[in-house]
JSON list of C-alpha atoms and ligand atoms in Angstrom, two decimals:
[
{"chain": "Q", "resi": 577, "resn": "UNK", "atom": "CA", "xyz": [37.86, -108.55, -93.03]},
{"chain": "Q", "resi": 578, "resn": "UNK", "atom": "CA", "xyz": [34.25, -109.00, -93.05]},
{"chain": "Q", "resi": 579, "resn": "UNK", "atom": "CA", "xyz": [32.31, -110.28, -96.06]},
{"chain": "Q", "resi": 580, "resn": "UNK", "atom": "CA", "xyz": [30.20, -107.67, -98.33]},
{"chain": "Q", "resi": 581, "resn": "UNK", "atom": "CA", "xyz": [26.42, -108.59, -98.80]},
{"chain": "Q", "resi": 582, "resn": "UNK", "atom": "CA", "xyz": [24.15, -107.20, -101.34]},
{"chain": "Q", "resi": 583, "resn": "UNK", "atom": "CA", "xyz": [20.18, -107.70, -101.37]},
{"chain": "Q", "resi": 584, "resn": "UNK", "atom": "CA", "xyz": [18.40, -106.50, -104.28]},
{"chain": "Q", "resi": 585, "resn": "UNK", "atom": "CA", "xyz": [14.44, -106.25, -104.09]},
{"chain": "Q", "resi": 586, "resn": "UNK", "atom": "CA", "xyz": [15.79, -106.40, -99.89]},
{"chain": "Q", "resi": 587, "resn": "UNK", "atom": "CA", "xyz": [12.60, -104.49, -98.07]},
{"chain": "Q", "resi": 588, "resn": "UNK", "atom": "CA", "xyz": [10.12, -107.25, -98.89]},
{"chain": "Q", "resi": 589, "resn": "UNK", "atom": "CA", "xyz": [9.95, -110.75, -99.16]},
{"chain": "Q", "resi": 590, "resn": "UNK", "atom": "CA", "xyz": [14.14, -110.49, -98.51]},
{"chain": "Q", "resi": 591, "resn": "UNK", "atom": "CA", "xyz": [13.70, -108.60, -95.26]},
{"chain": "Q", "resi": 592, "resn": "UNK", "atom": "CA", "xyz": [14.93, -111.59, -93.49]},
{"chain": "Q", "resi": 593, "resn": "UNK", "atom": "CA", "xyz": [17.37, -112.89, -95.12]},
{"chain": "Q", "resi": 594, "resn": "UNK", "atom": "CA", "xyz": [19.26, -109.29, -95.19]},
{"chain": "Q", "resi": 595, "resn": "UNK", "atom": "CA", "xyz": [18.90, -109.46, -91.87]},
{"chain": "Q", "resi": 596, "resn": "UNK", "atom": "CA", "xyz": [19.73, -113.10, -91.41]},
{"chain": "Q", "resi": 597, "resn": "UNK", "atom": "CA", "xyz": [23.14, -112.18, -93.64]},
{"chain": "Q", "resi": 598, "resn": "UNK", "atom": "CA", "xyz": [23.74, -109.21, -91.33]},
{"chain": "Q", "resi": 599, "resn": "UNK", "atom": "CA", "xyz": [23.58, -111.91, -88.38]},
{"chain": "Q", "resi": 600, "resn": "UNK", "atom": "CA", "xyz": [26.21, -113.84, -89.99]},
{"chain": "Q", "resi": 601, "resn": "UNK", "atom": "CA", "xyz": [28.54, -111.22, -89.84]},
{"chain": "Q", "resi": 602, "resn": "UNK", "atom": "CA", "xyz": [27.99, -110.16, -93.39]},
{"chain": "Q", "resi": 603, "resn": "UNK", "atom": "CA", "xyz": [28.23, -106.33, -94.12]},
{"chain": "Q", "resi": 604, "resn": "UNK", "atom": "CA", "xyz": [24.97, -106.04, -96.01]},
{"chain": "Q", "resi": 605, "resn": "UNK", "atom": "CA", "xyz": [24.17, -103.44, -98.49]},
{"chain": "Q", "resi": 606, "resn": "UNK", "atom": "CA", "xyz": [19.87, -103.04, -99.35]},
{"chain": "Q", "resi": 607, "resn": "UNK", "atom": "CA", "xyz": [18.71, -102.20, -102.51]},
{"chain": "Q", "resi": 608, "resn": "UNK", "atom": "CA", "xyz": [15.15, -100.66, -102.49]},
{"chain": "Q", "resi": 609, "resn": "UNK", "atom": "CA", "xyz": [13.70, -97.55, -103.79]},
{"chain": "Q", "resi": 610, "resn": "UNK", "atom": "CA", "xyz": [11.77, -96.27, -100.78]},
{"chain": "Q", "resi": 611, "resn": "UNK", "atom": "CA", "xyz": [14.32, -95.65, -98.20]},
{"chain": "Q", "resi": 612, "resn": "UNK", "atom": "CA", "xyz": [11.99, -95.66, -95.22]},
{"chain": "Q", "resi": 613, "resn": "UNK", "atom": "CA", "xyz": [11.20, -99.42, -96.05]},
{"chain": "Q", "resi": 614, "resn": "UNK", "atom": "CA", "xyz": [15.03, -100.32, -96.30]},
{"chain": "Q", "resi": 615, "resn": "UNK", "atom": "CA", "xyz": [15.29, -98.34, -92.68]},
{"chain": "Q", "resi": 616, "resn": "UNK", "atom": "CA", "xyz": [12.70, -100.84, -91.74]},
{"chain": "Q", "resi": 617, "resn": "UNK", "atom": "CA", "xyz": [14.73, -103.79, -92.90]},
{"chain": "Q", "resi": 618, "resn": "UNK", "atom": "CA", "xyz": [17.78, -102.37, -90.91]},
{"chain": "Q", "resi": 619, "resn": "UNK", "atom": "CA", "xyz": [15.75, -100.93, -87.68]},
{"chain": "Q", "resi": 620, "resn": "UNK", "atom": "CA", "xyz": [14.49, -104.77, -86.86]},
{"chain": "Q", "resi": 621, "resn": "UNK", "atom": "CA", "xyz": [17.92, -106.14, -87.46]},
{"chain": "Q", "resi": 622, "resn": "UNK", "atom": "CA", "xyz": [20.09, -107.44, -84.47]},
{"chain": "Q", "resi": 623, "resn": "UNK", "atom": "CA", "xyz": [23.04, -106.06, -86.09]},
{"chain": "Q", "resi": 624, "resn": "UNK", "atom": "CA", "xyz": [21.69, -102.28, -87.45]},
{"chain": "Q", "resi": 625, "resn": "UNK", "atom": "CA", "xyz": [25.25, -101.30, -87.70]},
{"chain": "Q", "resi": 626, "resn": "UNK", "atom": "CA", "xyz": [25.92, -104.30, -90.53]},
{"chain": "Q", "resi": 627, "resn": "UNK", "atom": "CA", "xyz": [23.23, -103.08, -92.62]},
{"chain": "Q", "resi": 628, "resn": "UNK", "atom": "CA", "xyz": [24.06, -100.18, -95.29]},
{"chain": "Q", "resi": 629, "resn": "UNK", "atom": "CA", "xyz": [20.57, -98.52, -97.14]},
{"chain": "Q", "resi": 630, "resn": "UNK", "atom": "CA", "xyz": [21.00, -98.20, -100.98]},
{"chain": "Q", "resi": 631, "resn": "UNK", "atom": "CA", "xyz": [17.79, -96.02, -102.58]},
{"chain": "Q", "resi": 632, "resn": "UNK", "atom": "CA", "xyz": [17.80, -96.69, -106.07]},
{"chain": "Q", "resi": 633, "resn": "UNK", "atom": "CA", "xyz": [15.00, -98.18, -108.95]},
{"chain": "Q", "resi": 634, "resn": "UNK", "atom": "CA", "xyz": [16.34, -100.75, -111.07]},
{"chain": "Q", "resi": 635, "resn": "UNK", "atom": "CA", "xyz": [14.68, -99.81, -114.03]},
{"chain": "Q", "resi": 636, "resn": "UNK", "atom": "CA", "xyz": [17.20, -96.61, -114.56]},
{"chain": "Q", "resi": 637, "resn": "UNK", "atom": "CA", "xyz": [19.78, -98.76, -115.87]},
{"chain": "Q", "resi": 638, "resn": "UNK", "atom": "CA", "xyz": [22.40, -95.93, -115.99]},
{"chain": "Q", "resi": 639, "resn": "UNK", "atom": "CA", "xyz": [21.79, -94.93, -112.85]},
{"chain": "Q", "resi": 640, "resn": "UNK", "atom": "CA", "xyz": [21.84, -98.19, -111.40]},
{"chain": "Q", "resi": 641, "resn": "UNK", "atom": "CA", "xyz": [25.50, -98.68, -113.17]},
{"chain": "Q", "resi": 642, "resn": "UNK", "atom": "CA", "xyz": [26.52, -95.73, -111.66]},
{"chain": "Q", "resi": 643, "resn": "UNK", "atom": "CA", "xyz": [25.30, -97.10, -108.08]},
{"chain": "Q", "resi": 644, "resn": "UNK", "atom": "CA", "xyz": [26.54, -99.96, -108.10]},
{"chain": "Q", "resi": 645, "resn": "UNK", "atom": "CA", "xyz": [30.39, -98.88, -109.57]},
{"chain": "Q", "resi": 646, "resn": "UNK", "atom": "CA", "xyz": [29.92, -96.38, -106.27]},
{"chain": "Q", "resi": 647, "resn": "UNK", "atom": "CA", "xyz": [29.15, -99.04, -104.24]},
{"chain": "Q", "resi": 648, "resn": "UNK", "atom": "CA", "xyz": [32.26, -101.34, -105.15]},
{"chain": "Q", "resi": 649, "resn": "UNK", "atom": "CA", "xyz": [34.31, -98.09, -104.86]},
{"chain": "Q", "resi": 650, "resn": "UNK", "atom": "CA", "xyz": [32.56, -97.52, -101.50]},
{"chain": "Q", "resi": 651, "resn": "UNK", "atom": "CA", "xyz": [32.63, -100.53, -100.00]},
{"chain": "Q", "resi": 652, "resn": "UNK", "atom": "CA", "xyz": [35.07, -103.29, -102.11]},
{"chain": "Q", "resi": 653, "resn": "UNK", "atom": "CA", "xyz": [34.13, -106.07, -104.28]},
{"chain": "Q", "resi": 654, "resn": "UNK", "atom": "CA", "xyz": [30.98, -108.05, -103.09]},
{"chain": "Q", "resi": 655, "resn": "UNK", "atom": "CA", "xyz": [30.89, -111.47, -101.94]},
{"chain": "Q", "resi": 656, "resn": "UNK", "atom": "CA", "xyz": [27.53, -112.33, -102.02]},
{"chain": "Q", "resi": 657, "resn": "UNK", "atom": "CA", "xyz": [24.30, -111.31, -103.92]},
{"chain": "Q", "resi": 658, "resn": "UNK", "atom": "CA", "xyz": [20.65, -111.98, -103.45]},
{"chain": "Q", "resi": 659, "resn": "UNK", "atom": "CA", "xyz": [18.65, -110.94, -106.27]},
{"chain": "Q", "resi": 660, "resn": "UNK", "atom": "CA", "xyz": [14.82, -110.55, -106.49]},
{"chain": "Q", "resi": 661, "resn": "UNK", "atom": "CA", "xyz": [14.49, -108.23, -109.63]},
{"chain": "Q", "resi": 662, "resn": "UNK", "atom": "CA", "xyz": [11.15, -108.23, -111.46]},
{"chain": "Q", "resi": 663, "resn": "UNK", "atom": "CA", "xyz": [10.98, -109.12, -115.00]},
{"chain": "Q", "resi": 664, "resn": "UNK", "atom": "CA", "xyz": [10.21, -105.10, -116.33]},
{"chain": "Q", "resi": 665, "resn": "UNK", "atom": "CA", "xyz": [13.89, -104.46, -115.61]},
{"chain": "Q", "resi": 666, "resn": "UNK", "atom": "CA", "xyz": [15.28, -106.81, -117.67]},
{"chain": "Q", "resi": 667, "resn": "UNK", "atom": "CA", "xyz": [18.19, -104.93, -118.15]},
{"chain": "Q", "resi": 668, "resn": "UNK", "atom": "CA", "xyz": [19.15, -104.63, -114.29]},
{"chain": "Q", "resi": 669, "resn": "UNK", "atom": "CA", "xyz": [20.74, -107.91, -113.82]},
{"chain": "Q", "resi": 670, "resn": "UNK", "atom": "CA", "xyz": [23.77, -107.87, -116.64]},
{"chain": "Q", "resi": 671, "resn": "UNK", "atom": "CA", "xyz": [24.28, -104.62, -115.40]},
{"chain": "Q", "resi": 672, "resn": "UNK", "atom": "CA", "xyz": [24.66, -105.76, -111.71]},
{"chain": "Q", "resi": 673, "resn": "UNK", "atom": "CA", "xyz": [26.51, -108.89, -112.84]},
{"chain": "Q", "resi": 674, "resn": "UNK", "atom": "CA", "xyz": [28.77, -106.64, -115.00]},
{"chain": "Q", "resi": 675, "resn": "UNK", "atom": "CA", "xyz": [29.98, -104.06, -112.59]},
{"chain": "Q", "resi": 676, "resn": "UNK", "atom": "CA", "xyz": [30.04, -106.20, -109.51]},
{"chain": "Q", "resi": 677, "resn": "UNK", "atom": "CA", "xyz": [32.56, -108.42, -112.05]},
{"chain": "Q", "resi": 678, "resn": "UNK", "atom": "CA", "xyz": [35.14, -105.69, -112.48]},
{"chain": "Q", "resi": 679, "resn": "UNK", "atom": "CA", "xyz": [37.49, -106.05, -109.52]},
{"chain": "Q", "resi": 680, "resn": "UNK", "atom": "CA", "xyz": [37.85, -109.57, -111.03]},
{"chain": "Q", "resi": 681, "resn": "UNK", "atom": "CA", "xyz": [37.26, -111.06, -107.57]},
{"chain": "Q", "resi": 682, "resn": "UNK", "atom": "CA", "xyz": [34.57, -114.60, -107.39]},
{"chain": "Q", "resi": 683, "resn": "UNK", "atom": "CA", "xyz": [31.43, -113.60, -106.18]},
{"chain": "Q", "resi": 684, "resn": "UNK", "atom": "CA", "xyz": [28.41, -115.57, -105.59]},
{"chain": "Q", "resi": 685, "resn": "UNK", "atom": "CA", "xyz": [24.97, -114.74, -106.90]},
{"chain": "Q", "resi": 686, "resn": "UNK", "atom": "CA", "xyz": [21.80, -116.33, -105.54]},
{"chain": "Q", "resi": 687, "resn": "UNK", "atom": "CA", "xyz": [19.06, -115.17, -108.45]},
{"chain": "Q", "resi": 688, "resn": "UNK", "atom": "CA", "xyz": [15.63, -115.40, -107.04]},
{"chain": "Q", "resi": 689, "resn": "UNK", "atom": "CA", "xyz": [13.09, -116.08, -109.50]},
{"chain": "Q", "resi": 690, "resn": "UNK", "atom": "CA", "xyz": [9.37, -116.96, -109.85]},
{"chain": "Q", "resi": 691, "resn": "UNK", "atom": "CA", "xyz": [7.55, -120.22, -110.53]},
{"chain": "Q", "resi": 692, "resn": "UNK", "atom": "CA", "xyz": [7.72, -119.55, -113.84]},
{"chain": "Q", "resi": 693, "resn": "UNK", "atom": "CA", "xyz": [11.40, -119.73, -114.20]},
{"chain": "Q", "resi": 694, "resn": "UNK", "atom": "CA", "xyz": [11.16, -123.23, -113.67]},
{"chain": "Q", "resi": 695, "resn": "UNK", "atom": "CA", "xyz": [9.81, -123.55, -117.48]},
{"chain": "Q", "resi": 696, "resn": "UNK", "atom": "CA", "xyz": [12.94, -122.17, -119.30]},
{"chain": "Q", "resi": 697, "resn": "UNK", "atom": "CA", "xyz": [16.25, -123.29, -118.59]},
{"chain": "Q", "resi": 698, "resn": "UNK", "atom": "CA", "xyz": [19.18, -121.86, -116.94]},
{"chain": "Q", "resi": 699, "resn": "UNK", "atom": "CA", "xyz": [20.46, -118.58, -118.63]},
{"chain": "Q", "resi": 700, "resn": "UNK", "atom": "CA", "xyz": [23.79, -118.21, -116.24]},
{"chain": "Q", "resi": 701, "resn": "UNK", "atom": "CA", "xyz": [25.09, -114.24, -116.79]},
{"chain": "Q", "resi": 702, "resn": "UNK", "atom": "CA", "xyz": [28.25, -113.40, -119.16]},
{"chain": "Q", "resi": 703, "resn": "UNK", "atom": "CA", "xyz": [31.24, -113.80, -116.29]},
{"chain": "Q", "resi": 704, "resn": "UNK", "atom": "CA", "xyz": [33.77, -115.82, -115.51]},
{"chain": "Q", "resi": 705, "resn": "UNK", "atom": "CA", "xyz": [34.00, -114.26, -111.78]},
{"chain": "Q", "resi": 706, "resn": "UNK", "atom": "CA", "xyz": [29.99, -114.77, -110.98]},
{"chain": "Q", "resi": 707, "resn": "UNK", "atom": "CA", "xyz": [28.94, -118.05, -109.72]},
{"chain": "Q", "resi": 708, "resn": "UNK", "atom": "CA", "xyz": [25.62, -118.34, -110.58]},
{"chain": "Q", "resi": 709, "resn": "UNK", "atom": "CA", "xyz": [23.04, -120.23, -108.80]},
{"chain": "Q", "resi": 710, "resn": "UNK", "atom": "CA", "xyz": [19.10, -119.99, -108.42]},
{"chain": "Q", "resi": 711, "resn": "UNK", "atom": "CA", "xyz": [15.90, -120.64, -106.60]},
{"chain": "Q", "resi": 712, "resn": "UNK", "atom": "CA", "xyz": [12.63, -120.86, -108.26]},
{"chain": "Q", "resi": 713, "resn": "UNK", "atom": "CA", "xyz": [9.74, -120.06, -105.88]},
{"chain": "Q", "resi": 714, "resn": "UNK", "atom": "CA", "xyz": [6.99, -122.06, -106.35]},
{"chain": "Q", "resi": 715, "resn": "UNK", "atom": "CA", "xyz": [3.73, -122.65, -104.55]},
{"chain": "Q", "resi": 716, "resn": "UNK", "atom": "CA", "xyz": [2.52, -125.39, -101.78]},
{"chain": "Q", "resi": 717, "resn": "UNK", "atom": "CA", "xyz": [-0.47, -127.76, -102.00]},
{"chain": "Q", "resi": 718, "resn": "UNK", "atom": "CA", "xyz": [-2.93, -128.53, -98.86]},
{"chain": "Q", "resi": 719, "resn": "UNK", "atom": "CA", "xyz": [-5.30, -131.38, -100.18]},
{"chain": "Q", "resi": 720, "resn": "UNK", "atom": "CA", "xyz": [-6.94, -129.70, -103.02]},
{"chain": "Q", "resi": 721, "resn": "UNK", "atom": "CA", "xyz": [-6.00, -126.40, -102.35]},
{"chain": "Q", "resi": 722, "resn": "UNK", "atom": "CA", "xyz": [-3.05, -124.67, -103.54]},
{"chain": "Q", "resi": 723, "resn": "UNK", "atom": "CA", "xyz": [-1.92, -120.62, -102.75]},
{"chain": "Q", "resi": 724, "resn": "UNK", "atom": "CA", "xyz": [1.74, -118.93, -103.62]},
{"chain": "Q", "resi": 725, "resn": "UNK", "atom": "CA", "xyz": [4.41, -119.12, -100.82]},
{"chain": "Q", "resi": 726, "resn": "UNK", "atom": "CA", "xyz": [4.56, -116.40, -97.59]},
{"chain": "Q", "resi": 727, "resn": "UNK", "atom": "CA", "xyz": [7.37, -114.12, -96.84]},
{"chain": "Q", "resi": 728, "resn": "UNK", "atom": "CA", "xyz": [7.93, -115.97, -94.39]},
{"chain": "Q", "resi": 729, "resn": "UNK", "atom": "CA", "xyz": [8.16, -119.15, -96.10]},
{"chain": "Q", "resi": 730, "resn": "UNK", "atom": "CA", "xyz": [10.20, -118.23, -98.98]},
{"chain": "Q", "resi": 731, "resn": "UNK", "atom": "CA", "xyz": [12.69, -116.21, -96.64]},
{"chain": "Q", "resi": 732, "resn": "UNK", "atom": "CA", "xyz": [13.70, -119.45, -94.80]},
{"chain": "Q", "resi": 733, "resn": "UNK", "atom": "CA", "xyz": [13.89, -121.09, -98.43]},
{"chain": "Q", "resi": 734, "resn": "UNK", "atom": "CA", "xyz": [16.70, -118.81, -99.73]},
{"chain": "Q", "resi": 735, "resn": "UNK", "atom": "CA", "xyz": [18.01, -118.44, -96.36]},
{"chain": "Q", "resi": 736, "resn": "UNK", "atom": "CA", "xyz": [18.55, -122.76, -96.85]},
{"chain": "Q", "resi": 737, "resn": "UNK", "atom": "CA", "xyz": [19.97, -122.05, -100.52]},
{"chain": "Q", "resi": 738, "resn": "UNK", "atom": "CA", "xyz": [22.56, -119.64, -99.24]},
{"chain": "Q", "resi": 739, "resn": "UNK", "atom": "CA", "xyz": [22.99, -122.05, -96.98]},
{"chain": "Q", "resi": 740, "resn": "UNK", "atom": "CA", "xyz": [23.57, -125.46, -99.89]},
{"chain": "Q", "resi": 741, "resn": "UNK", "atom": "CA", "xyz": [26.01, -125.39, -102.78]},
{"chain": "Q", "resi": 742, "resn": "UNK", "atom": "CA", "xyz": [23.01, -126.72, -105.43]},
{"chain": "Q", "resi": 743, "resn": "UNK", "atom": "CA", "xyz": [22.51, -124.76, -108.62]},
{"chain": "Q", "resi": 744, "resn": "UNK", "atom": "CA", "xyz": [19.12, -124.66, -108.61]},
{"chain": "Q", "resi": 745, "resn": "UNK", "atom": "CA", "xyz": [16.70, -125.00, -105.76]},
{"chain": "Q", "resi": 746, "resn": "UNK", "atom": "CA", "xyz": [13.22, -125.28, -105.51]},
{"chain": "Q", "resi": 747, "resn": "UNK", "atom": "CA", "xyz": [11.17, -123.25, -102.62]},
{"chain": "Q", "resi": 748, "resn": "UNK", "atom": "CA", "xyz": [7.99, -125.20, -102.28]},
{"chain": "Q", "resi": 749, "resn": "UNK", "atom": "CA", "xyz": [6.96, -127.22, -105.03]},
{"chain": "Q", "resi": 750, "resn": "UNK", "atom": "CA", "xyz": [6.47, -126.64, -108.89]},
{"chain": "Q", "resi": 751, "resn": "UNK", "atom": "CA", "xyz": [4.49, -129.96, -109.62]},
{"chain": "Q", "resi": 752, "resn": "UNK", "atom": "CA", "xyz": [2.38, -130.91, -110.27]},
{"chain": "Q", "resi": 753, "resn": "UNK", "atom": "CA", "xyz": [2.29, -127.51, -112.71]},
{"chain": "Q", "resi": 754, "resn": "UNK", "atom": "CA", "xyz": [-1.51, -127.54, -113.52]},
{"chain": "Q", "resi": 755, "resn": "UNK", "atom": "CA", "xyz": [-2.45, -127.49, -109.27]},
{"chain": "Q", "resi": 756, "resn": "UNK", "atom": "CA", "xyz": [-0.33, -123.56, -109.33]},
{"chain": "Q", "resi": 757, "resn": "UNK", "atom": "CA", "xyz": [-2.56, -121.21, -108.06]},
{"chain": "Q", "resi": 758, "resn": "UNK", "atom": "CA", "xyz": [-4.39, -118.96, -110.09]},
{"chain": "Q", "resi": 759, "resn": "UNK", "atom": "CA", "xyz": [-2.84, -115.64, -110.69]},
{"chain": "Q", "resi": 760, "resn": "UNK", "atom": "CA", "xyz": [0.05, -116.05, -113.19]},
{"chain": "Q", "resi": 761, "resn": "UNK", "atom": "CA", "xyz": [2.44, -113.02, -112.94]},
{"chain": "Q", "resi": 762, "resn": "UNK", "atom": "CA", "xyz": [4.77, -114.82, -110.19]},
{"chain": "Y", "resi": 871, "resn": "NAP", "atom": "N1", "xyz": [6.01, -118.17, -105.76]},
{"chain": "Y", "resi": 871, "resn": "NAP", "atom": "C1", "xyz": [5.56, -117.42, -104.78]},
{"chain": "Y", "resi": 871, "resn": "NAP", "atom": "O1", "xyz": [4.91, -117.91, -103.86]},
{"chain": "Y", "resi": 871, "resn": "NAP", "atom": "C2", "xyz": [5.84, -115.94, -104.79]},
{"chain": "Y", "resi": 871, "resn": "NAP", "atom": "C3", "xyz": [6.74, -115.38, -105.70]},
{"chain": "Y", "resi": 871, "resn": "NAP", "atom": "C4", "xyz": [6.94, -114.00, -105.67]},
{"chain": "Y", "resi": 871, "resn": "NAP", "atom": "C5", "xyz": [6.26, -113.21, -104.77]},
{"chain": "Y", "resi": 871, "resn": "NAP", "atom": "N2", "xyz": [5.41, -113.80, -103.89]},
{"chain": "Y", "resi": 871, "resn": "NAP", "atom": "C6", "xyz": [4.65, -113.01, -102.90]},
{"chain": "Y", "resi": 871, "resn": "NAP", "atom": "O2", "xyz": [4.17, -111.85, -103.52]},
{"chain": "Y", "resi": 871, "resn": "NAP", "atom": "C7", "xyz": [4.48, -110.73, -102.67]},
{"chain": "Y", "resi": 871, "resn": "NAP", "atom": "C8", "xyz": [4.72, -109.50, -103.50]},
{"chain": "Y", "resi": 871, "resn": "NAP", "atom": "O3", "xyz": [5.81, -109.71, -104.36]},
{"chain": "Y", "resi": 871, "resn": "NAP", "atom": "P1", "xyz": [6.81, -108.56, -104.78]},
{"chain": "Y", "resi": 871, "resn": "NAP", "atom": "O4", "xyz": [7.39, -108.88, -106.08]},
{"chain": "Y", "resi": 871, "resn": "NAP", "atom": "O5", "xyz": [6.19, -107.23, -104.58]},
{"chain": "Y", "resi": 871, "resn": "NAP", "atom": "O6", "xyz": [8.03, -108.78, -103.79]},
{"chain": "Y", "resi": 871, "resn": "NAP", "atom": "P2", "xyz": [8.45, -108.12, -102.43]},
{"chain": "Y", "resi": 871, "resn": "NAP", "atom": "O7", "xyz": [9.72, -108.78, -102.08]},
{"chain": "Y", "resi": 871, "resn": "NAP", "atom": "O8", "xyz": [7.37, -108.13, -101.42]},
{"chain": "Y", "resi": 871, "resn": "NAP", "atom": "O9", "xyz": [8.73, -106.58, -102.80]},
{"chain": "Y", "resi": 871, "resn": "NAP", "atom": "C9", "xyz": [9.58, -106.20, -103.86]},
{"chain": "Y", "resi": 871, "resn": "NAP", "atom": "C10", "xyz": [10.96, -105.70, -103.35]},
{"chain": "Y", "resi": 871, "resn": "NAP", "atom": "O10", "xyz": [11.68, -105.21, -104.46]},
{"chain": "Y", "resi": 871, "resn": "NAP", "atom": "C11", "xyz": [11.85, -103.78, -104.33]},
{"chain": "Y", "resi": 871, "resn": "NAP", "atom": "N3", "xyz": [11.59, -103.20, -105.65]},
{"chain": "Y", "resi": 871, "resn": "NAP", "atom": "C12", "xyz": [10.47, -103.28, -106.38]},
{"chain": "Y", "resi": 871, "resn": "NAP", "atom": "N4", "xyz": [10.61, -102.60, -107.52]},
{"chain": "Y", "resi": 871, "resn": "NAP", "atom": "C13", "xyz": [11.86, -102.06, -107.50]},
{"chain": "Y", "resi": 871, "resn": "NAP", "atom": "C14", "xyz": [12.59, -101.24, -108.39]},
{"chain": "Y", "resi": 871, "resn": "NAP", "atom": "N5", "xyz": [12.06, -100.80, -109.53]},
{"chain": "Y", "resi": 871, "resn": "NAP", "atom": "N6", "xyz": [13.84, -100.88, -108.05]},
{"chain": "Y", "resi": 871, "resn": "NAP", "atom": "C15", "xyz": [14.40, -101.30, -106.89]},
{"chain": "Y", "resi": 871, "resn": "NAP", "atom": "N7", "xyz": [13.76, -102.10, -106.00]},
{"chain": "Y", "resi": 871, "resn": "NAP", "atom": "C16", "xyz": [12.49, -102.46, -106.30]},
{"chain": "Y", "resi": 871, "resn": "NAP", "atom": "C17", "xyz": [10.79, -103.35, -103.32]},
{"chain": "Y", "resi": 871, "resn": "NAP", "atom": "O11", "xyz": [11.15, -102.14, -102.65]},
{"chain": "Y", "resi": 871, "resn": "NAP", "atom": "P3", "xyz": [10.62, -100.70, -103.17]},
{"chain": "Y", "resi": 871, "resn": "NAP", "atom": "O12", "xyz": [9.16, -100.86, -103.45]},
{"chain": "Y", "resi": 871, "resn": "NAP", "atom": "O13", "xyz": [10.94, -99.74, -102.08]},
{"chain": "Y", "resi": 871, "resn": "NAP", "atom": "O14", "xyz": [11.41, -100.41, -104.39]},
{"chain": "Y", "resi": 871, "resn": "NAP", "atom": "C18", "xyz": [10.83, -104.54, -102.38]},
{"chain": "Y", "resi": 871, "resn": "NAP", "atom": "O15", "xyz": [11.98, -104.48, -101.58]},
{"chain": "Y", "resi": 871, "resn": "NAP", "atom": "C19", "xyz": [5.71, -111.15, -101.89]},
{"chain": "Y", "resi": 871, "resn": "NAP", "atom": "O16", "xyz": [5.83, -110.44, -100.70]},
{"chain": "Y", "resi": 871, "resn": "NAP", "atom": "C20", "xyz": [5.53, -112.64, -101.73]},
{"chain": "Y", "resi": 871, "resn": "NAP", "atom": "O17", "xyz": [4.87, -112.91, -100.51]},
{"chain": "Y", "resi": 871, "resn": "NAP", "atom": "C21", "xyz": [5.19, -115.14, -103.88]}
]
């Protein structure tokens, strides 16, 4: 039986590594709001057929419950999870981790978090069927000049952490801390 993919945050920076997962014979459910952009994510894909659209915002925590209970009911317990949730949903993530826990089946979750993360430590969610791992996105350094990471760049980054068994992997580099680029919010 093929293995069950979710990508959360999927239609940007994820695009290819849904895809990528749908390659590797992964059934791979999207998680967006705007379903033309998920469409997008499954239109360039190689395997269109693997790739399932989920439209729903991750701040409406009950609704997102509800989705996600649907989705295990729809489509059996996930294997896999790749999770790029912004910080104004701080809710979204126990949720996900909570429901995708009830079949009482391991599943694997690959958090994907920004620079900052690398500051605090390692909050791992409330299960004892979610193996938690994560990769902090940092930023890369030319000379003198620093800038964030591109799609592109991070996308073969958490491809390679799906890819390793490491808890925590670094995309790019975090240090030196004072060269980060500029603009703080990721
Ligand atoms: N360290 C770094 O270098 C670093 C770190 C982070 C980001 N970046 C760069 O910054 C760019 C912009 O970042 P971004 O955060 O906008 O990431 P993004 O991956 O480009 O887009 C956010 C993804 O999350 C989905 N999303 C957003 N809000 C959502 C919600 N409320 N509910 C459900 N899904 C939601 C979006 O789809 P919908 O809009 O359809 O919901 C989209 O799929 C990235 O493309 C990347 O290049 C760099």
């Amino acid at each position: 039986m093929a293995q069950e993919a979710l990508v959360i945050g999927a239609s940007g920076m994820l695009t290819e590594v849904s895809r990528w997962l749908a390659h590797q014979d992964y059934q791979v459910t999207v998680l967006g709001r705007d379903s033309g952009k998920l469409g997008h994510v499954r239109d360039g894909s190689t395997h269109p057929e693997s790739i399932h659209l989920l439209s729903q915002d991750y701040h409406q925590t009950d609704s997102l419950r509800q989705a996600i209970a649907d989705l295990v009911e729809k489509r059996g317990p996930m294997d896999v999870v790749v999770a790029w949730i912004h910080s104004t949903a701080p809710h979204a993530l126990p949720v996900i981790v909570e429901e995708l826990s009830r079949p009482e089946k391991r599943w694997q979750l690959l958090h994907v978090c920004g620079s900052a993360a690398w500051k605090n430590p390692m909050t791992e969610p409330r299960s004892e069927f979610c193996m938690y791992r994560r990769v902090i996105l940092g930023f890369t350094c030319a000379g003198e000049h620093a800038r964030w990471l591109t799609n592109d760049e991070i996308a073969a980054g958490v491809i390679d952490a799906l890819q390793a068994k490491e808890r925590q992997i670094i995309v790019g580099q975090v240090e030196p801390w004072e060269k980060r680029p500029a603009y703080s919010s990721i």
